[in-house]
Amino acid sequence: KKELLRVEHLKKYFTTPKGTLHAVDDVNFSIRAGETLGVVGESGCGKSTMGRAILRLHEPTAGKVYFEGNDILSYNKKQLKELRKDMQIIFQDPFASLNPRMTVSEAIIEPLLVQGIYKSSERAAIISRVDEIMNLVGLAKRLVNTYPHELDGGRRQRIGIARALAVNPKFIVCDEPVSALDVSIQAQILNLMQDLQEELNLTYMFITHDLSVVRHFSNNIVVMYLGQMVECAPAKTLFKNP
Ligand code: ADP
Ligand code: ADP
């Protein structure tokens, strides 16, 4: 399998009233296409900041990020916008990341228009693509005109996944995607994400504080502590007892 993402000496420092916070401090790893890298560590160790720095939702302080061999930290605004079609994020709290005044179909249409995949005049094509995406993430067709508050957490996260998938990305940062969900629903969403990975050949960076989630899901696992990478190893060597 080909390498899709390579991160070298990545750093993200924040200036705080108490001084410089080394939120991400010299992290190195690579992910091959179609694989999952699990990123674990206790709350506050820098997982989320690292995911956002890789996507340039935060500007990294130093280091390199190569996507398909290209140095994406050198990208200008126009190149970054193009890159958003390849790299997406799924957030922990689907309620917080959804506009309460947007219906399910509007929430899925938004990224299609923002990324210029369709013009708003191409109504038939948009409707059929929304149909296709809802089907992909297991949302019933009758839900197109419902609002987030009318849906349970699992369905809201399916909308979050649908929004990320709408632009046909190759790589998705999954930032605690099941941590806000009832335990009974977590498995459904994890199974969905695994099925989608196979079907669409997606590459995941899967951030979680929950080891039991990543041990089955990941090929390789990065363990972070206070912004630093303290371990990077195949899941099967980190967890010797199956
Ligand atoms: P995790 O995702 O592992 O819980 P985070 O990446 O959210 O950790 O946070 C890492 C550290 O960076 C924490 O100490 C957090 O308080 C700090 N931090 C995160 N975002 C900011 C910010 N925008 N400004 C200042 N500090 C931040
Ligand atoms: P938060 O509320 O957790 O800080 P936001 O939802 O406000 O995050 O999004 C932060 C940034 O991420 C914004 O610049 C937004 O355009 C971008 N963004 C939102 N959703 C996605 C997505 N699915 N993929 C990539 N970038 C996104």
PDB file of N, CA and C and ligand atoms in Angstrom, residues 48 52 55-58 84 87-92 96-98 110-111 114-115 160 163-165 167 175, ligand 2:
ATOM      1  N   SER A  48      -6.418  16.385  19.472  1.00  0.00           N
ATOM      2  CA  SER A  48      -7.293  17.194  18.638  1.00  0.00           C
ATOM      3  C   SER A  48      -6.514  18.313  17.933  1.00  0.00           C
ATOM      4  N   ARG A  52      -6.176  18.889  13.883  1.00  0.00           N
ATOM      5  CA  ARG A  52      -6.514  20.162  13.241  1.00  0.00           C
ATOM      6  C   ARG A  52      -5.305  20.813  12.566  1.00  0.00           C
ATOM      7  N   LEU A  55      -4.806  19.234   9.199  1.00  0.00           N
ATOM      8  CA  LEU A  55      -5.775  19.736   8.210  1.00  0.00           C
ATOM      9  C   LEU A  55      -5.644  21.238   7.975  1.00  0.00           C
ATOM     10  N   ARG A  56      -4.734  21.850   8.705  1.00  0.00           N
ATOM     11  CA  ARG A  56      -4.538  23.310   8.663  1.00  0.00           C
ATOM     12  C   ARG A  56      -5.787  24.080   9.093  1.00  0.00           C
ATOM     13  N   LEU A  57      -6.551  23.475  10.009  1.00  0.00           N
ATOM     14  CA  LEU A  57      -7.597  24.245  10.677  1.00  0.00           C
ATOM     15  C   LEU A  57      -6.924  25.090  11.756  1.00  0.00           C
ATOM     16  N   HIS A  58      -5.772  24.605  12.255  1.00  0.00           N
ATOM     17  CA  HIS A  58      -4.815  25.391  13.048  1.00  0.00           C
ATOM     18  C   HIS A  58      -3.546  25.476  12.213  1.00  0.00           C
ATOM     19  N   ARG A  84      -9.324  20.511   0.678  1.00  0.00           N
ATOM     20  CA  ARG A  84     -10.495  20.179   1.513  1.00  0.00           C
ATOM     21  C   ARG A  84     -11.344  19.074   0.898  1.00  0.00           C
ATOM     22  N   MET A  87      -9.281  15.980   2.200  1.00  0.00           N
ATOM     23  CA  MET A  87      -9.087  15.803   3.646  1.00  0.00           C
ATOM     24  C   MET A  87     -10.251  16.409   4.408  1.00  0.00           C
ATOM     25  N   GLN A  88     -10.925  15.594   5.184  1.00  0.00           N
ATOM     26  CA  GLN A  88     -12.093  16.054   5.930  1.00  0.00           C
ATOM     27  C   GLN A  88     -11.978  15.693   7.401  1.00  0.00           C
ATOM     28  N   ILE A  89     -12.920  16.196   8.187  1.00  0.00           N
ATOM     29  CA  ILE A  89     -12.916  15.908   9.624  1.00  0.00           C
ATOM     30  C   ILE A  89     -14.318  15.544  10.081  1.00  0.00           C
ATOM     31  N   ILE A  90     -14.402  14.620  11.012  1.00  0.00           N
ATOM     32  CA  ILE A  90     -15.667  14.291  11.685  1.00  0.00           C
ATOM     33  C   ILE A  90     -15.470  14.650  13.150  1.00  0.00           C
ATOM     34  N   PHE A  91     -16.377  15.455  13.696  1.00  0.00           N
ATOM     35  CA  PHE A  91     -16.209  15.964  15.050  1.00  0.00           C
ATOM     36  C   PHE A  91     -16.871  15.064  16.084  1.00  0.00           C
ATOM     37  N   GLN A  92     -16.468  15.277  17.341  1.00  0.00           N
ATOM     38  CA  GLN A  92     -17.027  14.492  18.447  1.00  0.00           C
ATOM     39  C   GLN A  92     -18.523  14.732  18.611  1.00  0.00           C
ATOM     40  N   ALA A  96     -23.037  19.995  17.999  1.00  0.00           N
ATOM     41  CA  ALA A  96     -22.323  21.272  18.000  1.00  0.00           C
ATOM     42  C   ALA A  96     -21.834  21.650  16.607  1.00  0.00           C
ATOM     43  N   SER A  97     -21.556  20.636  15.768  1.00  0.00           N
ATOM     44  CA  SER A  97     -20.998  20.969  14.458  1.00  0.00           C
ATOM     45  C   SER A  97     -22.087  21.099  13.384  1.00  0.00           C
ATOM     46  N   LEU A  98     -23.363  20.896  13.774  1.00  0.00           N
ATOM     47  CA  LEU A  98     -24.448  21.045  12.800  1.00  0.00           C
ATOM     48  C   LEU A  98     -25.211  22.339  13.058  1.00  0.00           C
ATOM     49  N   GLU A 110     -24.693  21.639   1.669  1.00  0.00           N
ATOM     50  CA  GLU A 110     -23.763  22.746   1.923  1.00  0.00           C
ATOM     51  C   GLU A 110     -22.322  22.467   1.462  1.00  0.00           C
ATOM     52  N   PRO A 111     -21.694  21.362   1.919  1.00  0.00           N
ATOM     53  CA  PRO A 111     -20.317  21.133   1.448  1.00  0.00           C
ATOM     54  C   PRO A 111     -20.215  20.929  -0.069  1.00  0.00           C
ATOM     55  N   VAL A 114     -20.234  24.564  -1.278  1.00  0.00           N
ATOM     56  CA  VAL A 114     -19.049  25.300  -0.816  1.00  0.00           C
ATOM     57  C   VAL A 114     -17.804  24.837  -1.571  1.00  0.00           C
ATOM     58  N   GLN A 115     -17.694  23.531  -1.818  1.00  0.00           N
ATOM     59  CA  GLN A 115     -16.516  23.008  -2.506  1.00  0.00           C
ATOM     60  C   GLN A 115     -16.652  23.085  -4.025  1.00  0.00           C
ATOM     61  N   GLY A 160     -23.051  14.072  10.335  1.00  0.00           N
ATOM     62  CA  GLY A 160     -21.654  14.535  10.374  1.00  0.00           C
ATOM     63  C   GLY A 160     -20.788  13.743   9.411  1.00  0.00           C
ATOM     64  N   ARG A 163     -21.683  14.696   5.795  1.00  0.00           N
ATOM     65  CA  ARG A 163     -21.083  15.975   5.389  1.00  0.00           C
ATOM     66  C   ARG A 163     -19.610  15.796   5.008  1.00  0.00           C
ATOM     67  N   ALA A 164     -18.912  14.969   5.780  1.00  0.00           N
ATOM     68  CA  ALA A 164     -17.502  14.745   5.475  1.00  0.00           C
ATOM     69  C   ALA A 164     -17.348  13.963   4.168  1.00  0.00           C
ATOM     70  N   LEU A 165     -18.243  12.990   3.940  1.00  0.00           N
ATOM     71  CA  LEU A 165     -18.125  12.136   2.754  1.00  0.00           C
ATOM     72  C   LEU A 165     -18.594  12.801   1.466  1.00  0.00           C
ATOM     73  N   VAL A 167     -17.895  15.289  -0.247  1.00  0.00           N
ATOM     74  CA  VAL A 167     -16.940  15.785  -1.244  1.00  0.00           C
ATOM     75  C   VAL A 167     -16.014  14.686  -1.758  1.00  0.00           C
ATOM     76  N   ASP A 175     -12.320  12.743  14.979  1.00  0.00           N
ATOM     77  CA  ASP A 175     -11.946  13.304  16.287  1.00  0.00           C
ATOM     78  C   ASP A 175     -12.972  12.876  17.345  1.00  0.00           C
TER      79      ASP A 175
HETATM   80  P1  ADP B   2     -15.184  23.897  16.385  1.00  0.00           P
HETATM   81  O1  ADP B   2     -16.528  24.480  16.665  1.00  0.00           O
HETATM   82  O2  ADP B   2     -14.990  22.493  16.947  1.00  0.00           O
HETATM   83  O3  ADP B   2     -14.031  24.810  16.704  1.00  0.00           O
HETATM   84  P2  ADP B   2     -15.950  24.378  13.656  1.00  0.00           P
HETATM   85  O4  ADP B   2     -17.110  23.490  13.352  1.00  0.00           O
HETATM   86  O5  ADP B   2     -16.222  25.805  13.977  1.00  0.00           O
HETATM   87  O6  ADP B   2     -15.073  23.685  14.803  1.00  0.00           O
HETATM   88  O7  ADP B   2     -14.965  24.310  12.456  1.00  0.00           O
HETATM   89  C1  ADP B   2     -13.675  24.833  12.569  1.00  0.00           C
HETATM   90  C2  ADP B   2     -13.123  24.946  11.171  1.00  0.00           C
HETATM   91  O8  ADP B   2     -13.279  23.694  10.513  1.00  0.00           O
HETATM   92  C3  ADP B   2     -13.807  25.972  10.290  1.00  0.00           C
HETATM   93  O9  ADP B   2     -12.826  26.701   9.594  1.00  0.00           O
HETATM   94  C4  ADP B   2     -14.650  25.143   9.310  1.00  0.00           C
HETATM   95  O10 ADP B   2     -14.721  25.746   8.039  1.00  0.00           O
HETATM   96  C5  ADP B   2     -13.861  23.872   9.219  1.00  0.00           C
HETATM   97  N1  ADP B   2     -14.687  22.693   9.003  1.00  0.00           N
HETATM   98  C6  ADP B   2     -15.924  22.446   9.463  1.00  0.00           C
HETATM   99  N2  ADP B   2     -16.371  21.257   9.076  1.00  0.00           N
HETATM  100  C7  ADP B   2     -15.375  20.703   8.346  1.00  0.00           C
HETATM  101  C8  ADP B   2     -15.200  19.451   7.687  1.00  0.00           C
HETATM  102  N3  ADP B   2     -16.152  18.493   7.685  1.00  0.00           N
HETATM  103  N4  ADP B   2     -14.025  19.216   7.055  1.00  0.00           N
HETATM  104  C9  ADP B   2     -13.072  20.151   7.040  1.00  0.00           C
HETATM  105  N5  ADP B   2     -13.163  21.342   7.636  1.00  0.00           N
HETATM  106  C10 ADP B   2     -14.304  21.624   8.293  1.00  0.00           C
END
